Coordinates of C-alpha atoms in Angstrom, one line a residue:
M113 CA 12.5 146.6 78.1
V114 CA 15.0 147.3 80.8
S115 CA 14.5 150.6 82.5
R116 CA 17.3 153.2 82.7
K117 CA 17.4 152.7 86.5
N118 CA 18.0 148.9 86.2
K119 CA 20.6 149.5 83.6
N120 CA 22.4 151.8 86.0
N121 CA 22.2 149.2 88.8
I122 CA 23.6 146.5 86.6
F123 CA 26.4 148.8 85.5
K124 CA 27.3 149.7 89.1
K125 CA 27.3 146.0 90.1
E126 CA 29.7 145.1 87.3
E127 CA 31.9 148.1 88.1
F128 CA 32.0 147.0 91.8
K129 CA 32.9 143.5 90.8
D130 CA 35.7 144.7 88.6
K131 CA 37.0 146.8 91.4
L132 CA 36.8 143.9 93.8
D133 CA 38.7 141.7 91.4
K134 CA 41.3 144.4 90.9
N135 CA 41.7 144.9 94.7
S136 CA 41.9 141.1 95.3
H137 CA 44.6 140.9 92.6
K138 CA 46.5 143.8 94.3
L139 CA 46.1 142.1 97.7
L140 CA 47.4 138.8 96.2
K141 CA 50.4 140.6 94.8
K142 CA 50.9 142.6 98.0
V143 CA 51.2 139.5 100.2
G144 CA 54.5 138.2 98.8
A145 CA 56.3 135.0 99.4
L146 CA 58.8 136.4 101.9
K147 CA 56.0 137.9 104.1
L148 CA 54.2 134.6 104.0
I149 CA 57.4 132.7 104.9
Y150 CA 58.0 135.2 107.8
F151 CA 54.4 134.7 109.0
C152 CA 54.7 130.9 108.9
I153 CA 58.1 130.8 110.7
K154 CA 56.7 133.1 113.4
I155 CA 53.8 130.7 114.0
L156 CA 56.3 127.8 114.1
L157 CA 58.5 129.5 116.7
Y158 CA 55.6 129.9 119.0
E159 CA 55.4 126.1 119.1
K160 CA 57.2 125.1 122.3
S161 CA 57.6 121.4 121.4
F162 CA 59.4 122.4 118.2
L163 CA 61.8 124.6 120.0
I164 CA 62.5 121.9 122.6
Y165 CA 63.2 119.5 119.8
I166 CA 65.6 121.9 118.1
L167 CA 67.4 122.3 121.4
I168 CA 67.8 118.5 121.7
I169 CA 69.2 118.2 118.2
S170 CA 71.6 121.1 118.9
L171 CA 72.8 119.6 122.2
F172 CA 73.4 116.2 120.5
S173 CA 75.5 117.9 117.8
L174 CA 77.4 119.9 120.5
S175 CA 78.2 116.8 122.5
I176 CA 79.7 115.2 119.5
A177 CA 81.6 118.4 118.6
F178 CA 83.1 118.5 122.1
T179 CA 84.0 114.8 122.0
L180 CA 85.7 114.3 118.6
P181 CA 88.7 116.6 119.3
F182 CA 89.9 114.4 122.2
F183 CA 90.3 111.3 120.0
N184 CA 93.9 110.8 119.0
N185 CA 93.0 107.8 116.9
Q186 CA 91.4 109.0 113.6
A187 CA 89.9 105.6 113.1
L188 CA 87.8 106.2 116.3
V189 CA 86.8 109.6 114.9
V190 CA 85.4 107.8 111.8
K191 CA 83.5 105.3 113.9
V192 CA 82.0 107.9 116.2
F193 CA 81.1 110.3 113.4
D194 CA 79.5 107.6 111.3
F195 CA 77.2 106.6 114.3
Y196 CA 76.5 110.3 114.7
I197 CA 75.4 110.9 111.1
L198 CA 73.3 107.7 111.1
I199 CA 71.4 108.8 114.3
Y200 CA 71.3 112.4 113.2
I201 CA 69.8 111.8 109.7
S202 CA 67.8 108.7 110.3
S203 CA 66.3 109.8 113.6
F204 CA 66.7 113.5 114.5
L205 CA 66.5 115.0 111.0
F206 CA 63.8 112.5 109.9
I207 CA 61.6 113.4 112.9
L208 CA 62.3 117.1 112.5
I209 CA 61.1 117.1 108.9
L210 CA 58.1 115.0 109.9
K211 CA 57.1 117.3 112.7
T212 CA 57.5 120.4 110.5
S213 CA 55.5 118.9 107.7
N214 CA 52.8 117.7 110.0
F215 CA 52.7 121.2 111.7
F216 CA 51.9 123.0 108.4
L217 CA 50.1 120.4 106.4
G218 CA 48.4 118.6 109.2
R219 CA 47.7 120.5 112.3
K220 CA 47.3 123.9 110.6
V221 CA 44.8 122.3 108.2
E222 CA 42.8 120.8 111.0
D223 CA 42.6 124.1 113.1
K224 CA 41.7 126.1 109.9
T225 CA 44.8 128.2 110.0
I226 CA 45.5 127.4 106.3
F227 CA 41.8 128.0 105.4
I228 CA 42.0 131.5 107.0
V229 CA 45.2 132.3 105.2
L230 CA 43.9 131.0 101.8
S231 CA 40.6 132.8 102.3
N232 CA 42.5 136.1 102.5
Q233 CA 43.4 135.9 98.8
I234 CA 46.7 133.8 99.1
S235 CA 46.9 131.3 96.3
R236 CA 47.3 127.7 97.2
S237 CA 50.3 127.4 94.9
K238 CA 52.1 130.2 96.7
Y239 CA 51.3 128.7 100.1
F240 CA 52.4 125.2 99.0
I241 CA 55.7 126.5 97.6
T242 CA 56.4 128.6 100.7
Q243 CA 55.7 125.6 103.0
F244 CA 58.1 123.4 101.0
I245 CA 60.8 126.1 101.2
I246 CA 60.2 126.6 105.0
I247 CA 60.5 122.8 105.7
I248 CA 63.7 122.6 103.6
L249 CA 65.1 125.7 105.3
V250 CA 64.4 124.4 108.8
S251 CA 66.3 121.1 108.0
W252 CA 69.2 122.8 106.1
I253 CA 69.8 125.4 108.8
N254 CA 70.0 122.6 111.4
I255 CA 72.4 120.6 109.2
L256 CA 74.5 123.7 108.6
F257 CA 74.6 124.4 112.3
S258 CA 75.8 120.9 113.1
Y259 CA 78.4 121.1 110.3
T260 CA 79.7 124.4 111.5
I261 CA 79.9 123.7 115.2
I262 CA 81.6 120.3 114.7
N263 CA 84.4 121.9 112.5
I264 CA 84.9 125.0 114.6
L265 CA 85.2 123.2 117.9
Y266 CA 87.4 120.5 116.3
L267 CA 89.8 123.1 114.9
A268 CA 89.8 125.1 118.1
F269 CA 90.6 122.1 120.3
S270 CA 93.2 120.8 117.9
E271 CA 95.0 124.2 117.7
F272 CA 93.6 124.8 114.2
R273 CA 95.5 121.8 112.6
T274 CA 93.3 120.5 109.9
R275 CA 92.9 116.8 109.6
N276 CA 91.7 115.5 106.2
V277 CA 89.7 112.7 107.8
L278 CA 87.1 114.8 109.6
V279 CA 87.2 117.5 106.9
L280 CA 86.2 115.0 104.3
K281 CA 83.6 113.4 106.6
T282 CA 81.9 116.6 107.5
A283 CA 82.0 117.9 103.9
T284 CA 80.3 114.7 102.7
F285 CA 77.9 114.9 105.6
L286 CA 76.9 118.4 104.5
W287 CA 76.1 117.8 100.8
F288 CA 74.7 114.3 101.5
S289 CA 72.4 115.6 104.2
F290 CA 71.1 118.4 102.0
I291 CA 70.2 116.0 99.2
F292 CA 68.8 113.4 101.6
S293 CA 66.6 116.0 103.4
F294 CA 65.3 117.2 100.0
C295 CA 64.2 113.7 99.1
L296 CA 62.8 113.1 102.5
V297 CA 60.8 116.3 102.5
S298 CA 59.4 115.6 99.1
L299 CA 58.3 112.1 100.2
I300 CA 56.7 113.2 103.5
I301 CA 54.8 116.1 101.8
F302 CA 53.6 113.7 99.1
L303 CA 52.3 111.3 101.8
S304 CA 50.6 114.2 103.6
T305 CA 48.7 115.2 100.5
I306 CA 47.5 111.8 99.4
A307 CA 46.9 110.0 102.7
S308 CA 45.6 110.6 106.2
S309 CA 48.0 111.5 109.0
Q310 CA 47.7 108.0 110.5
V311 CA 48.6 106.3 107.3
S312 CA 51.5 108.7 106.7
L313 CA 52.8 108.0 110.2
V314 CA 52.8 104.2 109.6
I315 CA 54.6 104.6 106.3
T316 CA 57.2 107.0 107.6
T317 CA 57.8 104.8 110.6
L318 CA 58.5 101.8 108.3
I319 CA 60.8 104.0 106.2
L320 CA 62.7 105.0 109.4
S321 CA 63.2 101.4 110.4
F322 CA 64.4 100.4 106.9
S323 CA 67.2 103.0 107.2
F324 CA 68.6 101.1 110.2
I325 CA 68.5 97.6 108.7
A326 CA 69.6 98.4 105.2
N327 CA 73.0 96.8 105.8
L328 CA 71.9 93.6 107.4
P329 CA 71.8 91.6 104.1
L330 CA 75.5 92.4 103.5
Q331 CA 76.4 91.3 107.0
F332 CA 74.6 88.0 106.5
L333 CA 76.4 87.6 103.1
K334 CA 79.8 88.2 104.6
S335 CA 79.1 85.9 107.5
K336 CA 78.3 83.1 105.2
E337 CA 81.4 83.6 103.0
E338 CA 83.7 83.3 106.0
S339 CA 83.2 79.6 106.0
E340 CA 83.3 78.9 102.3
N341 CA 86.1 78.5 99.8
I342 CA 86.7 79.0 96.1
L343 CA 89.0 76.4 94.4
F344 CA 91.6 77.2 91.8
S345 CA 93.3 74.7 89.4
R346 CA 97.0 75.3 89.9
Y347 CA 99.1 73.2 87.6
S348 CA 98.3 69.6 88.6
S349 CA 97.0 70.5 92.0
T350 CA 94.0 72.3 93.6
Q351 CA 94.4 75.5 95.6
A352 CA 91.6 76.5 98.0
Y353 CA 91.2 80.0 99.3
N354 CA 88.6 81.3 101.8
I355 CA 86.2 83.8 100.1
S356 CA 86.7 86.4 102.8
K357 CA 90.5 86.1 102.4
L358 CA 90.1 86.6 98.7
Y359 CA 88.1 89.8 99.2
E360 CA 90.7 90.9 101.7
A361 CA 93.5 90.4 99.2
F362 CA 91.7 92.2 96.4
D363 CA 90.7 95.1 98.7
L364 CA 94.3 95.4 99.9
Q365 CA 95.5 95.7 96.3
N366 CA 92.9 98.4 95.7
Y367 CA 94.0 100.4 98.8
I368 CA 97.8 100.0 98.1
K369 CA 97.5 101.0 94.4
N370 CA 95.5 104.1 95.4
N371 CA 97.9 105.0 98.3
K372 CA 95.1 104.5 100.8
I373 CA 97.1 102.7 103.5
K374 CA 99.6 103.6 106.2
Y375 CA 103.3 103.7 105.0
N376 CA 101.8 103.9 101.5
N377 CA 105.1 104.6 99.7
I378 CA 107.1 101.5 100.9
S379 CA 103.9 99.5 100.7
Y380 CA 103.3 100.4 97.0
K381 CA 107.0 99.8 96.2
L382 CA 107.2 96.4 97.9
N383 CA 103.8 95.3 96.6
D384 CA 104.8 96.1 93.1
F385 CA 108.0 94.1 93.5
L386 CA 106.2 91.1 94.8
L387 CA 103.5 91.2 92.1
N388 CA 106.1 91.3 89.4
S389 CA 108.3 88.6 90.9
S390 CA 107.7 84.9 90.8
A391 CA 107.6 84.7 94.6
T392 CA 104.7 83.2 96.4
K393 CA 104.2 82.2 100.0
D394 CA 105.2 78.6 99.4
D395 CA 108.7 79.4 98.0
F396 CA 109.5 82.7 99.6
S397 CA 112.3 81.5 101.8
S398 CA 114.0 78.6 100.0
F399 CA 117.6 77.4 100.3
D400 CA 119.1 74.2 98.9
E401 CA 120.7 71.6 101.1
N402 CA 124.1 73.3 100.9
G403 CA 122.6 76.6 102.2
N404 CA 122.6 78.3 98.8
P405 CA 119.7 80.8 98.3
S406 CA 117.2 80.5 95.6
E407 CA 116.8 83.3 93.0
I408 CA 113.8 84.6 94.9
V409 CA 115.9 85.2 98.0
K410 CA 118.5 86.9 95.9
E411 CA 115.8 89.2 94.3
R412 CA 114.5 90.1 97.7
F413 CA 117.9 91.0 99.0
N414 CA 118.6 93.1 95.9
F415 CA 115.3 94.9 96.4
W416 CA 116.4 96.2 99.8
N417 CA 119.9 96.8 98.5
D418 CA 118.6 99.0 95.7
L419 CA 116.9 101.1 98.3
G420 CA 120.2 101.7 100.1
L421 CA 119.4 99.6 103.2
I422 CA 122.5 97.4 102.8
S423 CA 125.9 98.7 103.9
K424 CA 128.3 99.5 101.1
N425 CA 131.4 98.1 102.9
N426 CA 134.0 96.4 100.6
E427 CA 135.2 94.0 103.3
N428 CA 133.4 91.3 105.2
Y429 CA 132.0 92.0 108.6
K430 CA 133.9 89.9 111.1
Y431 CA 132.4 88.6 114.4
K432 CA 134.0 86.7 117.2
L433 CA 132.9 85.0 120.5
T434 CA 135.7 84.1 122.9
N435 CA 136.0 81.9 125.9
I436 CA 132.4 80.6 125.7
K437 CA 130.9 77.3 126.8
V438 CA 128.7 75.2 124.7
S439 CA 125.9 73.0 126.2
L440 CA 124.8 71.2 123.0
F441 CA 126.6 70.5 119.7
P442 CA 124.9 69.4 116.4
K443 CA 124.4 65.7 116.2
I444 CA 126.7 65.1 113.3
N445 CA 130.1 63.3 112.9
D446 CA 132.1 66.5 113.2
F447 CA 131.1 66.8 116.8
N448 CA 130.9 63.2 117.9
N449 CA 134.3 63.2 119.6
T450 CA 133.5 64.4 123.2
T451 CA 137.2 64.9 123.9
Y452 CA 137.1 68.0 121.8
W453 CA 133.4 68.8 121.8
N454 CA 132.0 68.9 125.3
S455 CA 130.3 71.2 127.8
T456 CA 133.4 71.8 130.0
D457 CA 136.0 73.2 127.6
N458 CA 136.2 76.8 126.4
Y459 CA 135.6 77.7 122.7
D460 CA 136.1 80.6 120.3
I461 CA 133.7 81.1 117.5
S462 CA 134.6 83.3 114.4
F463 CA 132.4 84.0 111.4
E464 CA 132.0 86.6 108.7
L465 CA 129.0 88.2 106.9
K466 CA 129.3 89.4 103.4
N467 CA 127.3 92.4 104.3
R468 CA 124.7 93.7 106.7
F469 CA 121.7 96.1 107.0
I470 CA 122.5 99.6 107.9
S471 CA 121.6 101.0 111.3
I472 CA 118.7 103.4 112.0
D473 CA 121.1 106.3 112.4
E474 CA 122.7 105.5 109.1
L475 CA 119.2 105.4 107.5
S476 CA 118.4 108.8 108.9
N477 CA 121.6 110.2 107.3
L478 CA 120.7 108.4 104.1
I479 CA 117.3 110.1 104.0
S480 CA 118.9 113.5 104.6
S481 CA 121.3 113.0 101.7
T482 CA 118.8 111.6 99.2
S483 CA 117.8 114.0 96.6
N484 CA 115.2 111.8 94.8
E485 CA 111.9 112.8 96.4
S486 CA 110.2 109.4 95.7
N487 CA 113.1 107.5 97.3
K488 CA 113.1 109.9 100.2
K489 CA 109.5 109.1 100.9
I490 CA 110.0 105.4 100.7
L491 CA 113.0 105.5 103.1
S492 CA 111.1 107.8 105.4
D493 CA 108.3 105.2 105.6
I494 CA 110.8 102.5 106.5
Y495 CA 112.4 104.7 109.1
N496 CA 109.0 105.6 110.7
F497 CA 107.8 102.0 110.5
T498 CA 111.0 100.6 112.1
N499 CA 110.8 103.1 115.0
N500 CA 107.1 102.5 115.5
I501 CA 107.5 98.7 115.5
I502 CA 110.3 99.0 118.1
K503 CA 107.9 101.1 120.3
Q504 CA 105.0 98.7 119.8
L505 CA 106.8 95.5 120.5
Y506 CA 108.3 95.0 123.9
N507 CA 111.3 93.1 122.6
L508 CA 111.7 93.3 118.8
Q509 CA 114.4 90.6 118.7
K510 CA 112.4 88.1 120.7
T511 CA 109.1 88.8 119.0
M512 CA 110.8 88.7 115.5
V513 CA 113.1 85.8 116.3
T514 CA 111.8 83.7 113.4
E515 CA 112.6 86.5 110.9
F516 CA 116.3 86.5 111.7
S517 CA 117.3 83.5 109.5
D518 CA 116.6 84.4 105.9
F519 CA 119.0 87.2 105.2
I520 CA 121.6 85.9 107.7
R521 CA 121.7 82.7 105.7
Y522 CA 122.2 84.7 102.5
L523 CA 124.9 86.9 104.0
F524 CA 126.7 84.2 106.0
I525 CA 130.0 83.0 104.5
N526 CA 129.9 79.2 104.8
D527 CA 133.6 78.5 104.6
I528 CA 135.9 77.1 107.3
K529 CA 138.5 79.7 106.5
N530 CA 136.1 82.5 107.5
S531 CA 133.7 80.8 109.8
F532 CA 134.9 78.3 112.3
I533 CA 134.8 77.1 116.0
I534 CA 137.9 76.1 117.9
N535 CA 138.5 74.4 121.2
K536 CA 140.8 76.7 123.1
N537 CA 141.9 74.0 125.6
K538 CA 143.2 71.8 122.7
S539 CA 143.9 74.3 120.0
A540 CA 147.1 72.6 118.9
D541 CA 145.2 69.6 117.6
T542 CA 143.8 69.6 114.1
E543 CA 140.6 68.0 115.4
S544 CA 139.9 71.0 117.6
I545 CA 138.7 73.2 114.7
K546 CA 135.5 72.7 112.7
Q547 CA 133.4 74.8 110.3
F548 CA 130.8 77.0 111.9
K549 CA 127.7 77.2 109.7
A550 CA 124.9 79.8 109.4
S551 CA 122.4 77.2 110.8
Y552 CA 124.5 77.1 114.0
L553 CA 124.3 80.9 114.4
I554 CA 120.5 80.8 113.8
S555 CA 120.2 78.0 116.4
I556 CA 122.2 80.0 119.0
Y557 CA 120.1 83.1 118.3
K558 CA 116.7 81.3 118.6
Q559 CA 117.7 79.4 121.7
F560 CA 118.9 82.5 123.4
F561 CA 115.4 84.1 123.2
L562 CA 113.1 81.0 123.1
K563 CA 115.0 78.6 125.4
D564 CA 113.0 75.7 124.0
G565 CA 113.0 77.0 120.4
L566 CA 114.8 73.9 119.1
S567 CA 112.1 71.4 120.0
S568 CA 111.0 71.2 116.3
S569 CA 114.4 71.9 114.7
N570 CA 116.6 69.5 112.9
P571 CA 119.0 67.8 115.5
T572 CA 121.9 68.2 113.0
E573 CA 121.6 71.9 113.4
Y574 CA 121.3 72.1 117.2
F575 CA 123.9 74.5 118.6
V576 CA 123.2 75.8 122.1
L577 CA 125.4 77.9 124.3
K578 CA 125.3 77.8 128.0
D579 CA 123.2 80.4 129.8
N580 CA 124.4 83.4 131.7
Q581 CA 127.4 84.2 129.7
E582 CA 127.9 87.9 129.5
V583 CA 129.9 87.8 126.3
V584 CA 127.0 85.9 124.6
D585 CA 124.4 88.2 126.0
N586 CA 126.3 91.2 124.6
F587 CA 126.9 89.5 121.3
I588 CA 123.2 88.6 120.7
K589 CA 121.7 91.9 121.9
N590 CA 124.2 94.2 120.2
D591 CA 126.2 92.6 117.5
M592 CA 123.3 90.5 116.1
Y593 CA 120.7 93.3 116.5
F594 CA 119.7 94.5 113.0
P595 CA 116.4 96.4 113.4
L596 CA 116.1 97.4 109.8
M597 CA 116.6 93.7 108.7
L598 CA 113.8 92.7 111.1
S599 CA 111.5 95.4 109.9
A600 CA 112.2 94.6 106.3
R601 CA 111.4 90.9 107.0
L602 CA 108.2 92.0 108.8
L603 CA 107.1 94.1 105.8
E604 CA 107.7 91.1 103.5
E605 CA 105.7 88.8 105.8
Y606 CA 102.9 91.3 106.0
L607 CA 102.4 91.4 102.2
I608 CA 103.5 88.0 100.8
D609 CA 100.4 86.1 102.0
P610 CA 97.7 88.5 100.5
V611 CA 99.9 89.1 97.4
S612 CA 100.2 85.3 96.9
I613 CA 96.5 84.9 97.1
Y614 CA 95.9 87.7 94.7
K615 CA 98.5 86.4 92.2
I616 CA 97.3 82.8 92.2
S617 CA 93.6 83.8 92.0
T618 CA 94.2 86.1 89.0
N619 CA 96.5 83.7 87.2
F620 CA 94.8 80.3 87.6
P621 CA 91.3 79.3 86.6
V622 CA 88.4 78.9 89.1
I623 CA 87.1 75.4 89.5
K624 CA 83.4 76.2 88.7
N625 CA 81.8 72.8 89.4
E626 CA 82.0 73.2 93.1
A627 CA 79.0 73.8 95.5
D628 CA 80.6 76.7 97.3
Y629 CA 81.3 78.6 94.0
Y630 CA 77.7 78.1 92.8
E631 CA 76.3 79.3 96.2
Y632 CA 78.7 82.3 96.1
L633 CA 77.4 83.3 92.6
S634 CA 73.8 82.8 93.6
R635 CA 74.1 84.9 96.8
R636 CA 76.0 87.7 95.2
S637 CA 73.6 87.9 92.3
L638 CA 70.6 88.1 94.7
F639 CA 72.4 90.7 96.7
N640 CA 73.1 92.8 93.6
I641 CA 69.3 92.7 92.8
F642 CA 68.6 93.8 96.4
T643 CA 71.0 96.8 96.2
Y644 CA 69.4 97.9 92.9
L645 CA 65.9 97.8 94.5
S646 CA 66.8 99.2 97.9
P647 CA 66.8 103.0 97.8
F648 CA 68.3 103.2 101.3
Y649 CA 71.2 101.0 100.5
N650 CA 72.1 102.9 97.3
I651 CA 71.6 106.3 98.8
W652 CA 73.6 105.7 102.0
S653 CA 76.3 104.0 100.0
N654 CA 77.1 107.5 98.6
Y655 CA 78.0 108.7 102.1
T656 CA 80.2 105.7 103.0
L657 CA 82.0 105.7 99.6
Y658 CA 82.8 109.4 99.4
S659 CA 83.4 110.1 103.1
G660 CA 85.9 107.3 103.2
Y661 CA 88.0 106.0 106.1
S662 CA 91.0 107.0 108.1
Y663 CA 93.3 105.3 105.6
N664 CA 96.4 106.1 107.6
D665 CA 95.1 103.6 110.2
F666 CA 94.8 100.7 107.8
W667 CA 97.8 98.6 108.7
F668 CA 98.7 95.1 109.8
S669 CA 98.6 93.9 113.4
P670 CA 102.2 94.1 114.7
Y671 CA 101.9 90.7 116.5
S672 CA 100.8 88.8 113.3
E673 CA 102.5 88.0 110.1
S674 CA 99.8 89.1 107.6
N675 CA 96.6 90.0 109.5
I676 CA 95.1 93.2 108.4
D677 CA 91.5 94.2 109.0
L678 CA 90.2 96.5 106.3
T679 CA 86.6 96.6 107.7
Y680 CA 87.1 97.5 111.4
Q681 CA 86.2 101.1 110.7
E682 CA 82.9 100.1 109.1
N683 CA 79.6 100.8 110.9
I684 CA 77.5 97.6 111.1
L685 CA 74.3 99.6 110.3
L686 CA 75.6 101.5 107.3
P687 CA 75.7 100.1 103.7
Y688 CA 79.0 99.9 101.9
I689 CA 79.9 99.4 98.3
T690 CA 80.8 95.8 97.5
Y691 CA 81.4 93.8 94.3
K692 CA 81.2 90.4 92.7
F693 CA 84.4 88.8 91.3
V694 CA 84.5 89.1 87.5
I695 CA 85.4 85.8 85.7
N696 CA 86.9 86.2 82.2
N697 CA 86.6 83.8 79.3
N698 CA 89.5 81.8 80.6
G699 CA 87.8 81.2 83.9
I700 CA 90.2 83.5 85.7
I701 CA 89.2 86.3 88.1
D702 CA 89.8 89.7 86.7
K703 CA 92.6 91.6 88.4
E704 CA 90.5 94.7 88.9
S705 CA 87.3 93.0 90.1
Y706 CA 87.2 95.5 93.0
L707 CA 86.0 98.1 90.4
N708 CA 83.0 95.9 89.5
Y709 CA 80.2 98.0 91.0
I710 CA 77.8 100.7 89.9
D711 CA 78.7 104.1 91.2
P712 CA 76.0 105.0 93.7
Y713 CA 75.8 108.6 92.7
I714 CA 73.6 107.4 89.8
F715 CA 71.0 106.2 92.3
L716 CA 71.3 109.5 94.1
I717 CA 70.5 111.4 90.9
I718 CA 67.6 109.1 90.3
A719 CA 66.3 109.7 93.8
V720 CA 66.5 113.5 93.3
L721 CA 64.7 113.3 90.0
L722 CA 61.9 111.1 91.5
S723 CA 61.7 113.5 94.4
T724 CA 61.2 116.4 92.1
I725 CA 58.4 114.5 90.3
V726 CA 56.8 113.7 93.6
V727 CA 56.9 117.4 94.6
I728 CA 55.2 118.4 91.4
C729 CA 52.5 115.8 91.9
S730 CA 52.0 117.0 95.5
Y731 CA 51.8 120.6 94.2
Y732 CA 48.8 119.7 91.9
K733 CA 47.2 117.4 94.5
F734 CA 47.4 120.2 97.2
G735 CA 45.7 122.6 94.8
K736 CA 42.6 120.2 94.6
K737 CA 42.6 119.1 98.2
D738 CA 39.5 120.0 100.3
L739 CA 40.9 122.2 103.2
D740 CA 37.5 123.0 104.8

């Protein structure tokens, strides 16, 4: 039998145990999450190496923030900012998260800080959650500081004029960095709970290196495609196009159709006209042997006429050169008689144009009087483009000398009643007057600027005036100076080549039994598999896709006919969305092949879901981990 004294002792012990459990529960409830977070942050702030590292990150962001406002070229802002975000996320932010995670889940485990905390009735679950929140907070506060300081200083130095390029870049940087850091924290904490610090360090170092080489496969792919062609069966012949040029043509269509290019209004209008016409590069400037223009030339002229760039004069425009000397006549029967056609006599030249392009001042007035908003934007683009090209090119007439002929041929009146040359010394003779043709005017114009510009011309069209004649100099530089005609021709030349490639490749079947085509398909298929399996490629593609470029800087080189580089703003280390050409049942490339890609946000969602699962696994693993 148990004595009454023993019963009392047992009762007292049980009562004491109940009180202890109740006090422990109260203590556990008393030490809340906020107090624990405050305690841990306080410990972290006593870590000098951590503070020094935060200072380094802040100085790095400040240096970029002070630099960006001084770039007038927005394309340069894109390039510099992309390098910044790559270094910031893949290096600074990565190491910051690694250091913070190692501090709480590595060093503080080894020096028994966690053991002491947990032994004071703080649950492991609460401690794990607070550490996860602290690491996330540390990274997000640094991201938010960088975002804020870059935008504030950029606005301050640019007199608070917002620029969509940097606004979009920094906004994408903000949400992308938040998501990326969440995934990174989840992964590093998971590694810390399942592996030793040495193994975790090796794995995280590999991850860091992969983020810098994620884009290398795409660079190798593009480099290979620069030397290969895809063949098309065009009527009874074969048309070959370089793969890189094909992608350039398709990308250009994508940018133009989505108004993501400089002078987007006139570009869209002219591109739409060329796509719907029968014009291609081969027959763009065709005249018959009598100088009559083809239907394509007429359509081109009518396009500019409908925009209002052609003068509405009811009478012909008359031009005359008087008392000039000719050094070389065309080698045809009309000019064989040297008695009349020689280099010593004086001549008068008269000719007429049916119409002409309006002047820049007339275009400015037209813009002011135009009520249609769409047409006003198109005309404004032409006005700005013309003025810019005049500033960019040292001598517009000389640089664009080859673009003088097309519309001059079309407007020139090839009739001896209107256009003729007469020998003033022998004007009484019927042999002293001959027809002056459009080809002669073009010859005079070219020779004036190029001097040796007739070396490859037809001798029957040679017509060269003697040098150093003031009347000729004034005639060419003033009377024959049509800047809007030259800028219109330049716009046509810019677009006709890529549009021709696009039209032919989307209207004629691919020749599939060619080695280059098989290699293209094989490489692109392998690359697509790589992108699906590479988390870094897919995740980083979200940033490059949604942050975009400085689209207003996408334009053709002024000294070339159709050279446009749509990749010069890309960072060689960052991944970008790409696509494989879609071939339909007829063997023809789909016109919207540039949409043939999986939106990368899907992979970002998958990454967030996997990271959440990893955090949950880490949570349970931490609860069972031996911390002694």
